[in-house]
């Protein structure tokens, strides 16, 4: 597995839920993330409450510039989702460093797997050891249409 890329100077990652800018996260996801367009604020707040949350913050201003969350039992399985980097800081490796930090945060728990879904960021995740499903025929999904 590849090493975790360093976070760009001037930024820090935190799992402290009190630091999250919930309004900003909701705006990012509900208006600019293809997988969450139109997501209601109340639903976003429930998602945050039921997840391990990661924020990336500008150390000078304290402003949140990226977000990711993980749904997990911290024993056997995790689902990485809602990874978002503000457009103003893209291209600085913040997303790659964030996902690497998530991976390292979860590593000591001995999870069997971390899953995710993406339409357009395969390269980012592959750099960190993610790969397509080896046996996709064993996986199933129940869709409620939302």
PDB file of N, CA and C in Angstrom, residues 7-106:
ATOM      1  N   UNK A   7      -0.051  16.499   3.533  1.00  0.00           N
ATOM      2  CA  UNK A   7      -1.018  17.568   3.329  1.00  0.00           C
ATOM      3  C   UNK A   7      -0.255  18.849   3.017  1.00  0.00           C
ATOM      4  N   UNK A   8      -0.766  19.623   2.081  1.00  0.00           N
ATOM      5  CA  UNK A   8      -0.125  20.880   1.703  1.00  0.00           C
ATOM      6  C   UNK A   8       0.086  21.759   2.929  1.00  0.00           C
ATOM      7  N   UNK A   9       1.186  22.478   2.932  1.00  0.00           N
ATOM      8  CA  UNK A   9       1.480  23.381   4.034  1.00  0.00           C
ATOM      9  C   UNK A   9       0.361  24.413   4.183  1.00  0.00           C
ATOM     10  N   UNK A  10       0.018  24.688   5.438  1.00  0.00           N
ATOM     11  CA  UNK A  10      -1.029  25.661   5.704  1.00  0.00           C
ATOM     12  C   UNK A  10      -2.401  25.056   5.898  1.00  0.00           C
ATOM     13  N   UNK A  11      -2.470  23.718   5.896  1.00  0.00           N
ATOM     14  CA  UNK A  11      -3.745  23.024   6.083  1.00  0.00           C
ATOM     15  C   UNK A  11      -3.585  21.957   7.145  1.00  0.00           C
ATOM     16  N   UNK A  12      -4.692  21.625   7.813  1.00  0.00           N
ATOM     17  CA  UNK A  12      -4.680  20.562   8.808  1.00  0.00           C
ATOM     18  C   UNK A  12      -5.966  19.762   8.701  1.00  0.00           C
ATOM     19  N   UNK A  13      -5.891  18.500   9.111  1.00  0.00           N
ATOM     20  CA  UNK A  13      -7.036  17.593   9.090  1.00  0.00           C
ATOM     21  C   UNK A  13      -7.474  17.351  10.524  1.00  0.00           C
ATOM     22  N   UNK A  14      -8.790  17.342  10.734  1.00  0.00           N
ATOM     23  CA  UNK A  14      -9.328  17.102  12.063  1.00  0.00           C
ATOM     24  C   UNK A  14     -10.575  16.221  11.976  1.00  0.00           C
ATOM     25  N   UNK A  15     -10.764  15.392  12.989  1.00  0.00           N
ATOM     26  CA  UNK A  15     -11.998  14.605  13.123  1.00  0.00           C
ATOM     27  C   UNK A  15     -12.896  15.182  14.215  1.00  0.00           C
ATOM     28  N   UNK A  16     -12.576  16.360  14.703  1.00  0.00           N
ATOM     29  CA  UNK A  16     -13.370  17.010  15.740  1.00  0.00           C
ATOM     30  C   UNK A  16     -14.685  17.497  15.136  1.00  0.00           C
ATOM     31  N   UNK A  17     -15.813  16.877  15.510  1.00  0.00           N
ATOM     32  CA  UNK A  17     -17.083  17.265  14.893  1.00  0.00           C
ATOM     33  C   UNK A  17     -17.492  18.706  15.186  1.00  0.00           C
ATOM     34  N   UNK A  18     -16.995  19.276  16.269  1.00  0.00           N
ATOM     35  CA  UNK A  18     -17.364  20.659  16.593  1.00  0.00           C
ATOM     36  C   UNK A  18     -16.741  21.666  15.632  1.00  0.00           C
ATOM     37  N   UNK A  19     -15.735  21.251  14.888  1.00  0.00           N
ATOM     38  CA  UNK A  19     -15.092  22.160  13.924  1.00  0.00           C
ATOM     39  C   UNK A  19     -15.805  22.188  12.575  1.00  0.00           C
ATOM     40  N   UNK A  20     -16.658  21.218  12.304  1.00  0.00           N
ATOM     41  CA  UNK A  20     -17.309  21.150  10.999  1.00  0.00           C
ATOM     42  C   UNK A  20     -18.160  22.384  10.734  1.00  0.00           C
ATOM     43  N   UNK A  21     -18.037  22.903   9.538  1.00  0.00           N
ATOM     44  CA  UNK A  21     -18.920  23.974   9.072  1.00  0.00           C
ATOM     45  C   UNK A  21     -20.064  23.277   8.337  1.00  0.00           C
ATOM     46  N   UNK A  22     -21.090  22.898   9.096  1.00  0.00           N
ATOM     47  CA  UNK A  22     -22.173  22.075   8.567  1.00  0.00           C
ATOM     48  C   UNK A  22     -22.890  22.777   7.418  1.00  0.00           C
ATOM     49  N   UNK A  23     -23.069  24.069   7.526  1.00  0.00           N
ATOM     50  CA  UNK A  23     -23.719  24.825   6.446  1.00  0.00           C
ATOM     51  C   UNK A  23     -22.901  24.743   5.164  1.00  0.00           C
ATOM     52  N   UNK A  24     -21.597  24.900   5.273  1.00  0.00           N
ATOM     53  CA  UNK A  24     -20.714  24.836   4.102  1.00  0.00           C
ATOM     54  C   UNK A  24     -20.724  23.435   3.499  1.00  0.00           C
ATOM     55  N   UNK A  25     -20.619  22.414   4.340  1.00  0.00           N
ATOM     56  CA  UNK A  25     -20.641  21.033   3.853  1.00  0.00           C
ATOM     57  C   UNK A  25     -21.945  20.776   3.113  1.00  0.00           C
ATOM     58  N   UNK A  26     -23.051  21.196   3.695  1.00  0.00           N
ATOM     59  CA  UNK A  26     -24.344  20.997   3.039  1.00  0.00           C
ATOM     60  C   UNK A  26     -24.393  21.720   1.697  1.00  0.00           C
ATOM     61  N   UNK A  27     -23.928  22.949   1.654  1.00  0.00           N
ATOM     62  CA  UNK A  27     -23.936  23.721   0.397  1.00  0.00           C
ATOM     63  C   UNK A  27     -23.075  23.030  -0.666  1.00  0.00           C
ATOM     64  N   UNK A  28     -21.863  22.628  -0.275  1.00  0.00           N
ATOM     65  CA  UNK A  28     -20.994  21.931  -1.228  1.00  0.00           C
ATOM     66  C   UNK A  28     -21.702  20.727  -1.829  1.00  0.00           C
ATOM     67  N   UNK A  29     -22.187  19.860  -0.955  1.00  0.00           N
ATOM     68  CA  UNK A  29     -22.729  18.590  -1.419  1.00  0.00           C
ATOM     69  C   UNK A  29     -24.052  18.750  -2.152  1.00  0.00           C
ATOM     70  N   UNK A  30     -24.950  19.558  -1.617  1.00  0.00           N
ATOM     71  CA  UNK A  30     -26.286  19.662  -2.207  1.00  0.00           C
ATOM     72  C   UNK A  30     -26.320  20.461  -3.500  1.00  0.00           C
ATOM     73  N   UNK A  31     -25.281  21.262  -3.755  1.00  0.00           N
ATOM     74  CA  UNK A  31     -25.301  22.088  -4.966  1.00  0.00           C
ATOM     75  C   UNK A  31     -24.186  21.781  -5.950  1.00  0.00           C
ATOM     76  N   UNK A  32     -23.160  21.001  -5.539  1.00  0.00           N
ATOM     77  CA  UNK A  32     -22.014  20.828  -6.433  1.00  0.00           C
ATOM     78  C   UNK A  32     -21.494  19.393  -6.520  1.00  0.00           C
ATOM     79  N   UNK A  33     -22.063  18.468  -5.790  1.00  0.00           N
ATOM     80  CA  UNK A  33     -21.582  17.087  -5.801  1.00  0.00           C
ATOM     81  C   UNK A  33     -22.617  16.207  -6.499  1.00  0.00           C
ATOM     82  N   UNK A  34     -22.254  15.605  -7.617  1.00  0.00           N
ATOM     83  CA  UNK A  34     -23.229  14.857  -8.424  1.00  0.00           C
ATOM     84  C   UNK A  34     -23.991  13.813  -7.625  1.00  0.00           C
ATOM     85  N   UNK A  35     -23.390  13.248  -6.607  1.00  0.00           N
ATOM     86  CA  UNK A  35     -24.028  12.178  -5.845  1.00  0.00           C
ATOM     87  C   UNK A  35     -24.988  12.696  -4.770  1.00  0.00           C
ATOM     88  N   UNK A  36     -24.979  13.990  -4.496  1.00  0.00           N
ATOM     89  CA  UNK A  36     -25.789  14.510  -3.393  1.00  0.00           C
ATOM     90  C   UNK A  36     -26.601  15.744  -3.779  1.00  0.00           C
ATOM     91  N   UNK A  37     -26.721  16.007  -5.065  1.00  0.00           N
ATOM     92  CA  UNK A  37     -27.455  17.200  -5.496  1.00  0.00           C
ATOM     93  C   UNK A  37     -28.855  17.221  -4.889  1.00  0.00           C
ATOM     94  N   UNK A  38     -29.201  18.348  -4.302  1.00  0.00           N
ATOM     95  CA  UNK A  38     -30.520  18.503  -3.715  1.00  0.00           C
ATOM     96  C   UNK A  38     -30.702  17.859  -2.352  1.00  0.00           C
ATOM     97  N   UNK A  39     -29.660  17.304  -1.782  1.00  0.00           N
ATOM     98  CA  UNK A  39     -29.780  16.673  -0.461  1.00  0.00           C
ATOM     99  C   UNK A  39     -30.280  17.715   0.540  1.00  0.00           C
ATOM    100  N   UNK A  40     -31.258  17.345   1.313  1.00  0.00           N
ATOM    101  CA  UNK A  40     -31.833  18.246   2.299  1.00  0.00           C
ATOM    102  C   UNK A  40     -30.883  18.431   3.481  1.00  0.00           C
ATOM    103  N   UNK A  41     -30.921  19.610   4.069  1.00  0.00           N
ATOM    104  CA  UNK A  41     -30.041  19.932   5.193  1.00  0.00           C
ATOM    105  C   UNK A  41     -30.248  18.951   6.348  1.00  0.00           C
ATOM    106  N   UNK A  42     -31.488  18.629   6.663  1.00  0.00           N
ATOM    107  CA  UNK A  42     -31.772  17.711   7.762  1.00  0.00           C
ATOM    108  C   UNK A  42     -31.161  16.336   7.496  1.00  0.00           C
ATOM    109  N   UNK A  43     -31.214  15.898   6.256  1.00  0.00           N
ATOM    110  CA  UNK A  43     -30.625  14.607   5.900  1.00  0.00           C
ATOM    111  C   UNK A  43     -29.102  14.667   6.035  1.00  0.00           C
ATOM    112  N   UNK A  44     -28.509  15.782   5.637  1.00  0.00           N
ATOM    113  CA  UNK A  44     -27.059  15.947   5.779  1.00  0.00           C
ATOM    114  C   UNK A  44     -26.667  15.926   7.249  1.00  0.00           C
ATOM    115  N   UNK A  45     -27.431  16.571   8.083  1.00  0.00           N
ATOM    116  CA  UNK A  45     -27.124  16.583   9.515  1.00  0.00           C
ATOM    117  C   UNK A  45     -27.224  15.183  10.112  1.00  0.00           C
ATOM    118  N   UNK A  46     -28.200  14.391   9.679  1.00  0.00           N
ATOM    119  CA  UNK A  46     -28.303  13.001  10.150  1.00  0.00           C
ATOM    120  C   UNK A  46     -27.111  12.179   9.663  1.00  0.00           C
ATOM    121  N   UNK A  47     -26.688  12.427   8.424  1.00  0.00           N
ATOM    122  CA  UNK A  47     -25.533  11.712   7.880  1.00  0.00           C
ATOM    123  C   UNK A  47     -24.276  12.032   8.684  1.00  0.00           C
ATOM    124  N   UNK A  48     -24.100  13.285   9.008  1.00  0.00           N
ATOM    125  CA  UNK A  48     -22.945  13.696   9.816  1.00  0.00           C
ATOM    126  C   UNK A  48     -22.997  13.034  11.189  1.00  0.00           C
ATOM    127  N   UNK A  49     -24.169  13.052  11.822  1.00  0.00           N
ATOM    128  CA  UNK A  49     -24.319  12.486  13.166  1.00  0.00           C
ATOM    129  C   UNK A  49     -24.022  10.996  13.209  1.00  0.00           C
ATOM    130  N   UNK A  50     -24.270  10.277  12.115  1.00  0.00           N
ATOM    131  CA  UNK A  50     -24.065   8.840  12.089  1.00  0.00           C
ATOM    132  C   UNK A  50     -22.742   8.408  11.476  1.00  0.00           C
ATOM    133  N   UNK A  51     -21.797   9.334  11.380  1.00  0.00           N
ATOM    134  CA  UNK A  51     -20.550   9.043  10.678  1.00  0.00           C
ATOM    135  C   UNK A  51     -19.336   9.522  11.468  1.00  0.00           C
ATOM    136  N   UNK A  52     -18.180   9.023  11.062  1.00  0.00           N
ATOM    137  CA  UNK A  52     -16.904   9.598  11.482  1.00  0.00           C
ATOM    138  C   UNK A  52     -16.579  10.642  10.418  1.00  0.00           C
ATOM    139  N   UNK A  53     -16.412  11.895  10.830  1.00  0.00           N
ATOM    140  CA  UNK A  53     -16.255  13.012   9.903  1.00  0.00           C
ATOM    141  C   UNK A  53     -14.833  13.547   9.918  1.00  0.00           C
ATOM    142  N   UNK A  54     -14.378  13.950   8.751  1.00  0.00           N
ATOM    143  CA  UNK A  54     -13.048  14.504   8.576  1.00  0.00           C
ATOM    144  C   UNK A  54     -13.169  15.856   7.893  1.00  0.00           C
ATOM    145  N   UNK A  55     -12.527  16.848   8.442  1.00  0.00           N
ATOM    146  CA  UNK A  55     -12.479  18.156   7.806  1.00  0.00           C
ATOM    147  C   UNK A  55     -11.047  18.557   7.567  1.00  0.00           C
ATOM    148  N   UNK A  56     -10.835  19.291   6.477  1.00  0.00           N
ATOM    149  CA  UNK A  56      -9.533  19.909   6.225  1.00  0.00           C
ATOM    150  C   UNK A  56      -9.743  21.403   6.401  1.00  0.00           C
ATOM    151  N   UNK A  57      -8.819  22.035   7.137  1.00  0.00           N
ATOM    152  CA  UNK A  57      -8.968  23.432   7.507  1.00  0.00           C
ATOM    153  C   UNK A  57      -7.724  24.226   7.144  1.00  0.00           C
ATOM    154  N   UNK A  58      -7.947  25.442   6.688  1.00  0.00           N
ATOM    155  CA  UNK A  58      -6.873  26.394   6.455  1.00  0.00           C
ATOM    156  C   UNK A  58      -6.375  26.819   7.833  1.00  0.00           C
ATOM    157  N   UNK A  59      -5.086  26.626   8.118  1.00  0.00           N
ATOM    158  CA  UNK A  59      -4.582  26.912   9.459  1.00  0.00           C
ATOM    159  C   UNK A  59      -4.563  28.404   9.768  1.00  0.00           C
ATOM    160  N   UNK A  60      -4.469  29.251   8.762  1.00  0.00           N
ATOM    161  CA  UNK A  60      -4.448  30.701   9.008  1.00  0.00           C
ATOM    162  C   UNK A  60      -5.834  31.239   9.334  1.00  0.00           C
ATOM    163  N   UNK A  61      -6.825  30.837   8.554  1.00  0.00           N
ATOM    164  CA  UNK A  61      -8.172  31.390   8.721  1.00  0.00           C
ATOM    165  C   UNK A  61      -9.109  30.487   9.531  1.00  0.00           C
ATOM    166  N   UNK A  62      -8.777  29.213   9.630  1.00  0.00           N
ATOM    167  CA  UNK A  62      -9.664  28.254  10.283  1.00  0.00           C
ATOM    168  C   UNK A  62     -10.790  27.780   9.388  1.00  0.00           C
ATOM    169  N   UNK A  63     -10.853  28.315   8.167  1.00  0.00           N
ATOM    170  CA  UNK A  63     -11.932  27.979   7.231  1.00  0.00           C
ATOM    171  C   UNK A  63     -11.826  26.530   6.762  1.00  0.00           C
ATOM    172  N   UNK A  64     -12.954  25.839   6.723  1.00  0.00           N
ATOM    173  CA  UNK A  64     -12.975  24.474   6.222  1.00  0.00           C
ATOM    174  C   UNK A  64     -12.881  24.487   4.705  1.00  0.00           C
ATOM    175  N   UNK A  65     -11.990  23.643   4.153  1.00  0.00           N
ATOM    176  CA  UNK A  65     -11.781  23.616   2.704  1.00  0.00           C
ATOM    177  C   UNK A  65     -12.067  22.247   2.088  1.00  0.00           C
ATOM    178  N   UNK A  66     -12.299  21.228   2.914  1.00  0.00           N
ATOM    179  CA  UNK A  66     -12.593  19.895   2.380  1.00  0.00           C
ATOM    180  C   UNK A  66     -13.302  19.076   3.453  1.00  0.00           C
ATOM    181  N   UNK A  67     -13.935  17.992   2.988  1.00  0.00           N
ATOM    182  CA  UNK A  67     -14.734  17.166   3.884  1.00  0.00           C
ATOM    183  C   UNK A  67     -14.748  15.734   3.377  1.00  0.00           C
ATOM    184  N   UNK A  68     -14.846  14.798   4.294  1.00  0.00           N
ATOM    185  CA  UNK A  68     -15.113  13.390   3.986  1.00  0.00           C
ATOM    186  C   UNK A  68     -15.777  12.788   5.211  1.00  0.00           C
ATOM    187  N   UNK A  69     -16.583  11.759   4.968  1.00  0.00           N
ATOM    188  CA  UNK A  69     -17.170  11.044   6.097  1.00  0.00           C
ATOM    189  C   UNK A  69     -17.103   9.556   5.845  1.00  0.00           C
ATOM    190  N   UNK A  70     -17.132   8.811   6.943  1.00  0.00           N
ATOM    191  CA  UNK A  70     -17.047   7.361   6.891  1.00  0.00           C
ATOM    192  C   UNK A  70     -18.175   6.783   7.738  1.00  0.00           C
ATOM    193  N   UNK A  71     -18.948   5.889   7.130  1.00  0.00           N
ATOM    194  CA  UNK A  71     -19.955   5.128   7.848  1.00  0.00           C
ATOM    195  C   UNK A  71     -19.295   3.793   8.182  1.00  0.00           C
ATOM    196  N   UNK A  72     -19.213   3.470   9.469  1.00  0.00           N
ATOM    197  CA  UNK A  72     -18.458   2.286   9.862  1.00  0.00           C
ATOM    198  C   UNK A  72     -18.899   1.739  11.215  1.00  0.00           C
ATOM    199  N   UNK A  73     -18.638   0.457  11.423  1.00  0.00           N
ATOM    200  CA  UNK A  73     -18.806  -0.153  12.737  1.00  0.00           C
ATOM    201  C   UNK A  73     -17.482  -0.173  13.496  1.00  0.00           C
ATOM    202  N   UNK A  74     -16.412   0.308  12.875  1.00  0.00           N
ATOM    203  CA  UNK A  74     -15.062   0.328  13.442  1.00  0.00           C
ATOM    204  C   UNK A  74     -14.597  -1.057  13.878  1.00  0.00           C
ATOM    205  N   UNK A  75     -15.161  -2.088  13.229  1.00  0.00           N
ATOM    206  CA  UNK A  75     -14.768  -3.462  13.539  1.00  0.00           C
ATOM    207  C   UNK A  75     -14.476  -4.261  12.277  1.00  0.00           C
ATOM    208  N   UNK A  76     -15.347  -4.129  11.262  1.00  0.00           N
ATOM    209  CA  UNK A  76     -15.172  -4.977  10.089  1.00  0.00           C
ATOM    210  C   UNK A  76     -15.342  -4.269   8.758  1.00  0.00           C
ATOM    211  N   UNK A  77     -16.009  -3.126   8.720  1.00  0.00           N
ATOM    212  CA  UNK A  77     -16.397  -2.540   7.446  1.00  0.00           C
ATOM    213  C   UNK A  77     -16.473  -1.024   7.552  1.00  0.00           C
ATOM    214  N   UNK A  78     -16.182  -0.359   6.444  1.00  0.00           N
ATOM    215  CA  UNK A  78     -16.350   1.097   6.367  1.00  0.00           C
ATOM    216  C   UNK A  78     -16.752   1.487   4.957  1.00  0.00           C
ATOM    217  N   UNK A  79     -17.556   2.522   4.878  1.00  0.00           N
ATOM    218  CA  UNK A  79     -17.976   3.113   3.598  1.00  0.00           C
ATOM    219  C   UNK A  79     -17.493   4.558   3.603  1.00  0.00           C
ATOM    220  N   UNK A  80     -16.560   4.879   2.715  1.00  0.00           N
ATOM    221  CA  UNK A  80     -16.056   6.234   2.565  1.00  0.00           C
ATOM    222  C   UNK A  80     -16.958   6.976   1.596  1.00  0.00           C
ATOM    223  N   UNK A  81     -17.455   8.137   1.997  1.00  0.00           N
ATOM    224  CA  UNK A  81     -18.384   8.861   1.134  1.00  0.00           C
ATOM    225  C   UNK A  81     -18.280  10.371   1.356  1.00  0.00           C
ATOM    226  N   UNK A  82     -18.973  11.092   0.500  1.00  0.00           N
ATOM    227  CA  UNK A  82     -19.055  12.553   0.577  1.00  0.00           C
ATOM    228  C   UNK A  82     -17.693  13.231   0.611  1.00  0.00           C
ATOM    229  N   UNK A  83     -16.740  12.688  -0.121  1.00  0.00           N
ATOM    230  CA  UNK A  83     -15.422  13.330  -0.204  1.00  0.00           C
ATOM    231  C   UNK A  83     -15.556  14.541  -1.126  1.00  0.00           C
ATOM    232  N   UNK A  84     -15.237  15.705  -0.590  1.00  0.00           N
ATOM    233  CA  UNK A  84     -15.400  16.938  -1.355  1.00  0.00           C
ATOM    234  C   UNK A  84     -14.280  17.915  -0.992  1.00  0.00           C
ATOM    235  N   UNK A  85     -13.685  18.506  -2.023  1.00  0.00           N
ATOM    236  CA  UNK A  85     -12.664  19.543  -1.849  1.00  0.00           C
ATOM    237  C   UNK A  85     -13.191  20.813  -2.507  1.00  0.00           C
ATOM    238  N   UNK A  86     -13.153  21.915  -1.762  1.00  0.00           N
ATOM    239  CA  UNK A  86     -13.617  23.189  -2.295  1.00  0.00           C
ATOM    240  C   UNK A  86     -12.867  23.515  -3.588  1.00  0.00           C
ATOM    241  N   UNK A  87     -13.604  24.033  -4.555  1.00  0.00           N
ATOM    242  CA  UNK A  87     -13.023  24.341  -5.866  1.00  0.00           C
ATOM    243  C   UNK A  87     -11.817  25.273  -5.770  1.00  0.00           C
ATOM    244  N   UNK A  88     -11.808  26.152  -4.781  1.00  0.00           N
ATOM    245  CA  UNK A  88     -10.726  27.139  -4.663  1.00  0.00           C
ATOM    246  C   UNK A  88      -9.383  26.532  -4.267  1.00  0.00           C
ATOM    247  N   UNK A  89      -9.384  25.293  -3.761  1.00  0.00           N
ATOM    248  CA  UNK A  89      -8.119  24.681  -3.332  1.00  0.00           C
ATOM    249  C   UNK A  89      -7.824  23.368  -4.061  1.00  0.00           C
ATOM    250  N   UNK A  90      -8.596  23.061  -5.079  1.00  0.00           N
ATOM    251  CA  UNK A  90      -8.327  21.836  -5.834  1.00  0.00           C
ATOM    252  C   UNK A  90      -6.994  21.941  -6.558  1.00  0.00           C
ATOM    253  N   UNK A  91      -6.374  20.798  -6.764  1.00  0.00           N
ATOM    254  CA  UNK A  91      -5.085  20.763  -7.445  1.00  0.00           C
ATOM    255  C   UNK A  91      -3.899  20.860  -6.508  1.00  0.00           C
ATOM    256  N   UNK A  92      -4.128  20.913  -5.212  1.00  0.00           N
ATOM    257  CA  UNK A  92      -3.054  21.014  -4.220  1.00  0.00           C
ATOM    258  C   UNK A  92      -2.797  19.693  -3.508  1.00  0.00           C
ATOM    259  N   UNK A  93      -3.470  18.631  -3.945  1.00  0.00           N
ATOM    260  CA  UNK A  93      -3.292  17.331  -3.310  1.00  0.00           C
ATOM    261  C   UNK A  93      -4.063  17.173  -2.013  1.00  0.00           C
ATOM    262  N   UNK A  94      -4.969  18.096  -1.737  1.00  0.00           N
ATOM    263  CA  UNK A  94      -5.723  18.050  -0.483  1.00  0.00           C
ATOM    264  C   UNK A  94      -6.632  16.821  -0.439  1.00  0.00           C
ATOM    265  N   UNK A  95      -7.303  16.509  -1.529  1.00  0.00           N
ATOM    266  CA  UNK A  95      -8.184  15.354  -1.556  1.00  0.00           C
ATOM    267  C   UNK A  95      -7.430  14.054  -1.348  1.00  0.00           C
ATOM    268  N   UNK A  96      -6.295  13.919  -2.004  1.00  0.00           N
ATOM    269  CA  UNK A  96      -5.489  12.709  -1.854  1.00  0.00           C
ATOM    270  C   UNK A  96      -4.983  12.584  -0.420  1.00  0.00           C
ATOM    271  N   UNK A  97      -4.510  13.684   0.145  1.00  0.00           N
ATOM    272  CA  UNK A  97      -4.032  13.653   1.528  1.00  0.00           C
ATOM    273  C   UNK A  97      -5.175  13.338   2.495  1.00  0.00           C
ATOM    274  N   UNK A  98      -6.349  13.883   2.227  1.00  0.00           N
ATOM    275  CA  UNK A  98      -7.512  13.626   3.079  1.00  0.00           C
ATOM    276  C   UNK A  98      -7.881  12.147   3.068  1.00  0.00           C
ATOM    277  N   UNK A  99      -7.978  11.562   1.890  1.00  0.00           N
ATOM    278  CA  UNK A  99      -8.343  10.142   1.801  1.00  0.00           C
ATOM    279  C   UNK A  99      -7.248   9.279   2.431  1.00  0.00           C
ATOM    280  N   UNK A 100      -5.997   9.658   2.259  1.00  0.00           N
ATOM    281  CA  UNK A 100      -4.905   8.939   2.920  1.00  0.00           C
ATOM    282  C   UNK A 100      -5.016   9.006   4.434  1.00  0.00           C
ATOM    283  N   UNK A 101      -5.392  10.160   4.941  1.00  0.00           N
ATOM    284  CA  UNK A 101      -5.564  10.321   6.387  1.00  0.00           C
ATOM    285  C   UNK A 101      -6.740   9.487   6.892  1.00  0.00           C
ATOM    286  N   UNK A 102      -7.807   9.418   6.111  1.00  0.00           N
ATOM    287  CA  UNK A 102      -8.946   8.563   6.475  1.00  0.00           C
ATOM    288  C   UNK A 102      -8.474   7.113   6.565  1.00  0.00           C
ATOM    289  N   UNK A 103      -7.762   6.669   5.535  1.00  0.00           N
ATOM    290  CA  UNK A 103      -7.261   5.286   5.518  1.00  0.00           C
ATOM    291  C   UNK A 103      -6.413   5.001   6.758  1.00  0.00           C
ATOM    292  N   UNK A 104      -5.517   5.908   7.096  1.00  0.00           N
ATOM    293  CA  UNK A 104      -4.626   5.683   8.239  1.00  0.00           C
ATOM    294  C   UNK A 104      -5.382   5.773   9.566  1.00  0.00           C
ATOM    295  N   UNK A 105      -6.402   6.596   9.641  1.00  0.00           N
ATOM    296  CA  UNK A 105      -7.228   6.688  10.840  1.00  0.00           C
ATOM    297  C   UNK A 105      -7.963   5.357  11.088  1.00  0.00           C
ATOM    298  N   UNK A 106      -8.390   4.708  10.017  1.00  0.00           N
ATOM    299  CA  UNK A 106      -9.141   3.458  10.126  1.00  0.00           C
ATOM    300  C   UNK A 106      -8.249   2.221  10.255  1.00  0.00           C
TER     301      UNK A 106
END
